[in-house]
Short mmCIF file of C-alpha atoms in Angstrom, two decimals:
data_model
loop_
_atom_site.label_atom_id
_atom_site.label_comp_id
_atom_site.label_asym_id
_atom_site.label_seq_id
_atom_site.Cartn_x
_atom_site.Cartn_y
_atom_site.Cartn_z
CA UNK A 1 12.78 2.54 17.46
CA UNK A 2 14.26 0.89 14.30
CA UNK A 3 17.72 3.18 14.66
CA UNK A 4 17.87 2.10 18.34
CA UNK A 5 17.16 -1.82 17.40
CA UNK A 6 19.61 -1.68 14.81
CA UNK A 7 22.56 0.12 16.92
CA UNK A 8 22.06 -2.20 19.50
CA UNK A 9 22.18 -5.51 17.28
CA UNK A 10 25.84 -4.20 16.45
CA UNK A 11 26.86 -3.73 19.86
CA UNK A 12 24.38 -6.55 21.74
CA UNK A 13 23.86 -10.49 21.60
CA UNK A 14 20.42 -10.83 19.75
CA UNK A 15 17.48 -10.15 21.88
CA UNK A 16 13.95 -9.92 21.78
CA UNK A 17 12.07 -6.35 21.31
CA UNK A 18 9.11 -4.79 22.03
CA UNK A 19 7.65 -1.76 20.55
CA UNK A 20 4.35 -0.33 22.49
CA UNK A 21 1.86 1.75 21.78
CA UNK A 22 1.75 1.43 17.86
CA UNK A 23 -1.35 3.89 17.00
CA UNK A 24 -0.95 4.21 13.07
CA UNK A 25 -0.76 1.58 10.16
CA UNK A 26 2.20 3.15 8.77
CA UNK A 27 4.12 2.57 11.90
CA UNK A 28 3.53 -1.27 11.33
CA UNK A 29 4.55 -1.23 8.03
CA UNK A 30 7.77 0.21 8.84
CA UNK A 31 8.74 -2.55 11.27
CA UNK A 32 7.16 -5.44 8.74
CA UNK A 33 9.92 -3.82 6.22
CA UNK A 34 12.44 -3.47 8.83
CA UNK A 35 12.27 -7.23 10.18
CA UNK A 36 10.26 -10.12 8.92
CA UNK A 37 9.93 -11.06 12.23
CA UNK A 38 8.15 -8.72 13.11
CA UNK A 39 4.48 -9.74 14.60
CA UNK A 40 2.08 -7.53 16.02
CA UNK A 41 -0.14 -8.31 18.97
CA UNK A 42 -3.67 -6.22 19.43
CA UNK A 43 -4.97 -6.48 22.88
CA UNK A 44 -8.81 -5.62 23.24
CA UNK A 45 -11.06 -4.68 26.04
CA UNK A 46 -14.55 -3.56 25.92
CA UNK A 47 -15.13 0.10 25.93
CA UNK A 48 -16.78 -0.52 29.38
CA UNK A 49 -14.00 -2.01 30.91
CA UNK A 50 -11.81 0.49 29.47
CA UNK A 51 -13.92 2.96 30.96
CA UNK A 52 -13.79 1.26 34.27
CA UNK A 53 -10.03 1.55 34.33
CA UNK A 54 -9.58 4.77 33.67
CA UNK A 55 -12.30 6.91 34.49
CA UNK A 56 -10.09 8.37 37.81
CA UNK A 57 -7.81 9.98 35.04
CA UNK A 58 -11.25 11.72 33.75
CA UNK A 59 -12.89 12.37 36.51
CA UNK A 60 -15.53 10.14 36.25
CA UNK A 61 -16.46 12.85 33.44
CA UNK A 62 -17.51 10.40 30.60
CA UNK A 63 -18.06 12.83 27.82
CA UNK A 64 -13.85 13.47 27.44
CA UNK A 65 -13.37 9.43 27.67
CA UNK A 66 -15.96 9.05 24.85
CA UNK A 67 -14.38 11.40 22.83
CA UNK A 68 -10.95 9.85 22.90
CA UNK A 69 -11.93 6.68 22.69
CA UNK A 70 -13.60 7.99 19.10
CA UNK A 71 -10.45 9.39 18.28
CA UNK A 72 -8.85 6.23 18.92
CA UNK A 73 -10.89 4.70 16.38
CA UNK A 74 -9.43 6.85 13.74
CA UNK A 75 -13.21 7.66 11.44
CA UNK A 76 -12.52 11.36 10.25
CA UNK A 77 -8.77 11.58 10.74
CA UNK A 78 -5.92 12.35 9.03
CA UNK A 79 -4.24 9.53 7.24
CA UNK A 80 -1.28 10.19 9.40
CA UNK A 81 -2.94 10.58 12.52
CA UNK A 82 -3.89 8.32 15.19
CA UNK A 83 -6.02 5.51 13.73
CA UNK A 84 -6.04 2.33 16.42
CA UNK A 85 -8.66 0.29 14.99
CA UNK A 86 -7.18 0.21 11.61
CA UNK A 87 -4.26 -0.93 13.36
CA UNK A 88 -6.28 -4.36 14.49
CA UNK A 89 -6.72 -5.41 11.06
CA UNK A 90 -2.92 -5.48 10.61
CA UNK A 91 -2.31 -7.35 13.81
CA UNK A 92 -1.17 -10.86 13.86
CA UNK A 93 -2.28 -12.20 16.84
CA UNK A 94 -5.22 -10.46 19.18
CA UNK A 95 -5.61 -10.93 22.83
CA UNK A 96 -8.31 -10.38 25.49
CA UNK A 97 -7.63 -8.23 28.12
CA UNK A 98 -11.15 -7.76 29.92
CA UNK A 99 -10.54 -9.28 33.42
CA UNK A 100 -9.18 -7.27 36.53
CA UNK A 101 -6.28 -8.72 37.99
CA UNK A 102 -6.50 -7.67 41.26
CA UNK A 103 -2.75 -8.96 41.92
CA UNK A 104 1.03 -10.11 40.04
CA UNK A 105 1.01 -14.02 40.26
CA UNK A 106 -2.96 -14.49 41.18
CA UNK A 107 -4.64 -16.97 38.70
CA UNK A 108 -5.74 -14.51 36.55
CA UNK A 109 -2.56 -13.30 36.15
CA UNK A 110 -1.05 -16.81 35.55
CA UNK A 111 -3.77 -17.44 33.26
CA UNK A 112 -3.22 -14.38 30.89
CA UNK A 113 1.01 -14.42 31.07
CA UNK A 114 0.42 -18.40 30.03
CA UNK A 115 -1.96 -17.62 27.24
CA UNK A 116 0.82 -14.69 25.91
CA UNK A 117 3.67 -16.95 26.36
CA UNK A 118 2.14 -19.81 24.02
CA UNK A 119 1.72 -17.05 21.17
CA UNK A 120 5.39 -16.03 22.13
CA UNK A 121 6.87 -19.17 21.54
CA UNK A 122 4.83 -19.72 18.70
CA UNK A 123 6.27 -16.34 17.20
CA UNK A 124 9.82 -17.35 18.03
CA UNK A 125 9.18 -20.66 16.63
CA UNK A 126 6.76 -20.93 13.72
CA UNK A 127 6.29 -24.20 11.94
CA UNK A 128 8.94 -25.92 14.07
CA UNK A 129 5.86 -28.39 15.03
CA UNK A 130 2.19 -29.07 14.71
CA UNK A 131 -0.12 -26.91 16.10
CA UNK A 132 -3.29 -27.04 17.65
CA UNK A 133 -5.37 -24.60 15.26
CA UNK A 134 -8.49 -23.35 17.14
CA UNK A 135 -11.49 -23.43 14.65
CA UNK A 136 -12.00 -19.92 15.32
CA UNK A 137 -8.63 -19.04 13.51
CA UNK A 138 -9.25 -21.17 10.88
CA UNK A 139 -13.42 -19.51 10.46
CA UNK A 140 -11.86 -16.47 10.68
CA UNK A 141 -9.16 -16.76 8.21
CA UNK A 142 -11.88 -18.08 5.68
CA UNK A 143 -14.02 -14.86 6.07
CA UNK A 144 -10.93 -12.80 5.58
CA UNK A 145 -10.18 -14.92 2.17
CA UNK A 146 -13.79 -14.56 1.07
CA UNK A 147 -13.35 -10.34 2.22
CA UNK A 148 -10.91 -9.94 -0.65
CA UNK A 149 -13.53 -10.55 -3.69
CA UNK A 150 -14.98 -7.39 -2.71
CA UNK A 151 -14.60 -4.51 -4.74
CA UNK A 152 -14.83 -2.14 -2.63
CA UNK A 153 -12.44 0.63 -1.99
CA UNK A 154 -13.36 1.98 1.67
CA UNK A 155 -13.55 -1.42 3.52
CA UNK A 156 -13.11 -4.99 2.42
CA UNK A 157 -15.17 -7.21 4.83
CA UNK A 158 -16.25 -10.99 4.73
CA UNK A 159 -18.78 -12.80 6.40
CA UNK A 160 -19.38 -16.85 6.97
CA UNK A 161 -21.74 -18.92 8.94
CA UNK A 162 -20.69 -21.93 10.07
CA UNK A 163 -22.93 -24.74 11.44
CA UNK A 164 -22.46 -26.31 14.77
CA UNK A 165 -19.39 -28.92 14.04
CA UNK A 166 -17.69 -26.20 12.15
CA UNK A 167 -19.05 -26.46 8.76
CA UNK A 168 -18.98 -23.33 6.37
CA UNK A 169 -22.96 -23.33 4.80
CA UNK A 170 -22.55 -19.88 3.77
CA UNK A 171 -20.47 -17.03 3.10
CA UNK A 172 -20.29 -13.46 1.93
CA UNK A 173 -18.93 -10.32 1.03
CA UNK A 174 -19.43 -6.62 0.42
CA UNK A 175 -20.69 -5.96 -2.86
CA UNK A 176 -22.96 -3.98 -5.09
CA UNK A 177 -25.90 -6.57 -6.12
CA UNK A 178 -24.66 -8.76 -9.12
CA UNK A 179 -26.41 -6.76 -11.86
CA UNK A 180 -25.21 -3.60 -11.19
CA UNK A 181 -21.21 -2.01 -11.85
CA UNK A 182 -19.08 -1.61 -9.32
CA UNK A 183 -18.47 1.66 -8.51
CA UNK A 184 -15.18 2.15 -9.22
CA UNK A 185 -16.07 1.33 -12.85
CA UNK A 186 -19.37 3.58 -12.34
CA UNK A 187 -18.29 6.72 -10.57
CA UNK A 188 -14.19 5.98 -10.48
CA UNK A 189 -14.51 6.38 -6.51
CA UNK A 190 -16.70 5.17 -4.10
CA UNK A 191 -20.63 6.71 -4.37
CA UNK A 192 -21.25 8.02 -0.63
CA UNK A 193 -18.15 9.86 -1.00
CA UNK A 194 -19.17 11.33 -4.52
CA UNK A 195 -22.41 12.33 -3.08
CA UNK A 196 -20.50 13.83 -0.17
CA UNK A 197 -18.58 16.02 -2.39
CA UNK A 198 -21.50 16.88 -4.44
CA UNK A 199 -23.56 17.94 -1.44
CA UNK A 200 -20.38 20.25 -0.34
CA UNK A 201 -20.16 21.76 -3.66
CA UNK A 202 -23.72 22.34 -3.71
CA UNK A 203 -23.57 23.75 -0.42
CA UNK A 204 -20.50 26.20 -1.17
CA UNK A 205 -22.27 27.50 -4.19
CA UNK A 206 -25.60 28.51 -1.91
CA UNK A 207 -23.25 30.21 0.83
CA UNK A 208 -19.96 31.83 -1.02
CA UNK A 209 -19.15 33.17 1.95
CA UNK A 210 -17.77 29.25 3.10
CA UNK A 211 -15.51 28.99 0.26
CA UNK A 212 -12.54 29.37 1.80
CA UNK A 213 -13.25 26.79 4.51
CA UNK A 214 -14.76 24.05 2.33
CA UNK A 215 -11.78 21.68 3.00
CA UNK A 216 -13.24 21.64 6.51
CA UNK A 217 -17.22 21.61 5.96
CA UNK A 218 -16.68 18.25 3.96
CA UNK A 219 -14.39 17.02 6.30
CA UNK A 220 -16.82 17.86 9.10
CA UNK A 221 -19.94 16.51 7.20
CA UNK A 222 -18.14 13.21 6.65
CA UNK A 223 -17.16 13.26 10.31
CA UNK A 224 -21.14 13.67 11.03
CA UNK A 225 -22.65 11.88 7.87
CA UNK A 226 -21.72 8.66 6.82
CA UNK A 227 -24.53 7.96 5.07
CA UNK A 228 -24.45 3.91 4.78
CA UNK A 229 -28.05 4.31 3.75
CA UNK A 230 -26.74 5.49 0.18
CA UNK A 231 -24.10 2.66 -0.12
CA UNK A 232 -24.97 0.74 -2.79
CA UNK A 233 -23.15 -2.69 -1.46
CA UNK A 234 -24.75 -5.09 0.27
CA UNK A 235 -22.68 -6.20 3.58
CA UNK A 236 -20.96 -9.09 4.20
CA UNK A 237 -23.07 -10.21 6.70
CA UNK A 238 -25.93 -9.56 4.90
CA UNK A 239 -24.98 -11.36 1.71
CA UNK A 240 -23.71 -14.67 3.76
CA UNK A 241 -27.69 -14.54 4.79
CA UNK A 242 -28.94 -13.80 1.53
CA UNK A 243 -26.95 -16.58 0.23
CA UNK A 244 -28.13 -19.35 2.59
CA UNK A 245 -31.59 -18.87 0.80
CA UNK A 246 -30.82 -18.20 -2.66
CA UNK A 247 -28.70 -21.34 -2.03
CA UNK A 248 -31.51 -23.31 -0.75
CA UNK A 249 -29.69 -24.50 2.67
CA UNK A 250 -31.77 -26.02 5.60
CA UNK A 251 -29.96 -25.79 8.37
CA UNK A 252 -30.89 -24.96 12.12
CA UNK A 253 -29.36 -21.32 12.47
CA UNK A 254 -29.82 -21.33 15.88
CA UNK A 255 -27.22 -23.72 15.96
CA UNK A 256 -24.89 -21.63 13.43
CA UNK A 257 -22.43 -18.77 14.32
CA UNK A 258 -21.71 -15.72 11.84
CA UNK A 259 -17.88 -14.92 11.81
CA UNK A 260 -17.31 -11.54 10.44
CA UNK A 261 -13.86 -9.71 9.71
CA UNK A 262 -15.83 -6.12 11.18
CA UNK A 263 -18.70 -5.72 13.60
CA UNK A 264 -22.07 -5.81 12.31
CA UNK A 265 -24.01 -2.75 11.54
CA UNK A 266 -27.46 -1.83 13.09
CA UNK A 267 -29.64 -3.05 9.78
CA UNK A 268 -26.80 -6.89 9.57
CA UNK A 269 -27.73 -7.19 13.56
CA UNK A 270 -31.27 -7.05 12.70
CA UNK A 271 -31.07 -9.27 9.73
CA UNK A 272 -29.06 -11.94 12.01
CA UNK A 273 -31.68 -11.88 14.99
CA UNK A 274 -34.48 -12.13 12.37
CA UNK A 275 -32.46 -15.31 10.85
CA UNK A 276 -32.39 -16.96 14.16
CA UNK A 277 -28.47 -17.43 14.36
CA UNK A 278 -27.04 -17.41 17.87
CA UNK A 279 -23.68 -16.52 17.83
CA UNK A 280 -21.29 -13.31 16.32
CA UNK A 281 -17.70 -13.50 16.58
CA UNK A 282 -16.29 -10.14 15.18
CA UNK A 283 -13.09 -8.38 14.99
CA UNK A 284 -13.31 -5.33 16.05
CA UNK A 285 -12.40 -2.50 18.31
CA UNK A 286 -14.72 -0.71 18.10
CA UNK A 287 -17.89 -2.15 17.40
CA UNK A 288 -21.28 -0.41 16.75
CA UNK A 289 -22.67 0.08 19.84
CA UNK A 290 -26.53 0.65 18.85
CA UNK A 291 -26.02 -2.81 17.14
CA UNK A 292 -24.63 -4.48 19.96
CA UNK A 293 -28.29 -3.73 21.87
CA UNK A 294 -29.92 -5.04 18.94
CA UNK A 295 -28.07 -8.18 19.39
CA UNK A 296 -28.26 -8.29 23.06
CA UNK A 297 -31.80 -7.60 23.41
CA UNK A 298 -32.55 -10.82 21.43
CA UNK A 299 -30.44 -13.26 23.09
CA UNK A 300 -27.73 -13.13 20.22
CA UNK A 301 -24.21 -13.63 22.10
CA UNK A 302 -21.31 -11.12 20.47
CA UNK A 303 -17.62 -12.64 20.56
CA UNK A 304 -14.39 -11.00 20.40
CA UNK A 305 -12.24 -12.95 18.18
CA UNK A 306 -8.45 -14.17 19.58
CA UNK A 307 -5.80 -15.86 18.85
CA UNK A 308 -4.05 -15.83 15.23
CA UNK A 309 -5.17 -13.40 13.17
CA UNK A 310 -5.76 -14.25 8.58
CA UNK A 311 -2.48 -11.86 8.93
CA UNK A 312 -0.30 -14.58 9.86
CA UNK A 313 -1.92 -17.82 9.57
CA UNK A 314 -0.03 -19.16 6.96
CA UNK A 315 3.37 -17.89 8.63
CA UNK A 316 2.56 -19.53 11.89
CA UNK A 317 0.26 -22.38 11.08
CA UNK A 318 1.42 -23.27 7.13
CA UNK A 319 3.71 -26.55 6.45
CA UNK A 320 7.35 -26.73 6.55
CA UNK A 321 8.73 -28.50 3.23
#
């Protein structure tokens, strides 16, 4: 795609591009060096909806869509393979997509081609003039500031709650608790995946006759096993909660919302329904699906984040001197 942009900038008037069906990281950072105007849009659905649009190609058989959709997620592939939802986290701007437009030009239609072609011309031009900055973009780009203390070397995620005018009261990030060494310094790499190894070593030395495939049992026992009950960090989410009482904060948290750069897991979503706070607003493709009930089940709404991502907030939103 970059060889074909570039032949046709000799030959062609400057024009707009689009590249679809980006599936890898490394693709984006390819075009990011190729072009700094480069900016990449996710568009989201829920797996339902996906579901709904596409079961004909399956027919109806669910069990082949689920386990697609899982590959799409990229857990337990190759770092060259396809990894979609790590792509999210380098997108720019992320759109919904989750309403059936039943026909070109109804007001659905309108709706979603207007809501694209504001991003669009903010894209084309950035900074040129003030712009109206949602508070979720700006909520969200705080958690993602806050995610980069972390010390972690799978995952950097960061949490905030915010109070009902838009107030941060709290905030959070992955980490081991305050007393204890990372564990890069402690183990060089990250624990669960030390213990992972250990266990396959251990379980190569009781069966020989594995040796020669123990490339594959770890890779399938990581692909089964992931263990979060061993990680030694305590989650974003969880520390933003933590924080609001070590902090001593009296607030109403069922007026707050909890804006995470991930999805919680099942043990965050029962810490957040326990805490009272009403609202999630996640990014993520592919969120945990037992915690989702959790959350459901006690009234706790779940938002997909859109608009401009903590990618390029600064490039779209910062001031022109």
């Amino acid at each position: 795609m970059i060889k074909r942009i570039t032949e046709a900038g000799e030959t062609e008037s400057p024009t707009g591009w689009v590249v679809d069906s980006i599936r890898n990281p490394a693709e984006v950072r390819a075009l990011r060096r190729f072009s700094r105007n480069f900016f990449l849009f996710g568009v989201y659905a829920d797996r339902e909806t996906r579901w709904n649009r596409v079961k004909s190609r399956y027919a109806d058989n669910r069990h082949d869509f689920d386990e697609d959709d899982q590959n799409d997620t990229g857990d337990g592939n190759e770092v060259s393979g396809q990894r979609v939802g790590d792509c999210f986290y380098e997108a720019d701007i992320v759109l919904t997509n989750d309403i059936h437009i039943d026909a070109i030009d109804n007001e659905d239609f309108e709706s979603l081609a207007g809501e694209i072609g504001q991003y669009v011309e903010l894209v084309q031009h950035p900074l040129s003039k003030q712009q109206p900055i949602r508070k979720d973009e700006s909520l969200m780009a705080a958690a993602y500031v806050v995610s980069q203390r972390s010390s972690c070397r799978k995952r950097k995620v960061g949490a905030i709650v915010a109070d009902a005018q838009g107030n941060i009261i709290s905030s959070g990030y992955n980490e081991v608790p305050a007393n204890e060494r990372p564990c890069t310094k402690e183990y060089t790499t990250c624990y669960r995946d030390r213990l992972v190894d250990d266990f396959a070593k251990d379980l190569i030395s009781h069966c020989p006759g594995i040796k020669g495939e123990a490339a594959s049992v770890t890779a399938l026992f990581r692909k089964q096993f992931k263990i979060l009950d061993y990680c030694r960090a305590l989650h974003a989410e969880e520390n933003a909660i933590v924080n609001l009482a070590r902090n001593g904060r009296s607030v109403p948290l069922q007026e707050c919302v909890l804006y995470t750069t991930t999805y919680p897991c099942r043990m965050c979503a029962n810490k957040i329904v326990n805490v009272g706070i009403r609202e999630v607003v996640y990014l993520e493709p592919y969120p945990d699906r037992k915690a989702k009930v959790i959350l459901a089940r006690a009234g706790v709404d779940d938002r997909f984040f859109k608009g401009v991502t903590f990618k390029a907030y600064s490039r779209l939103y910062g001031e022109e001197k």
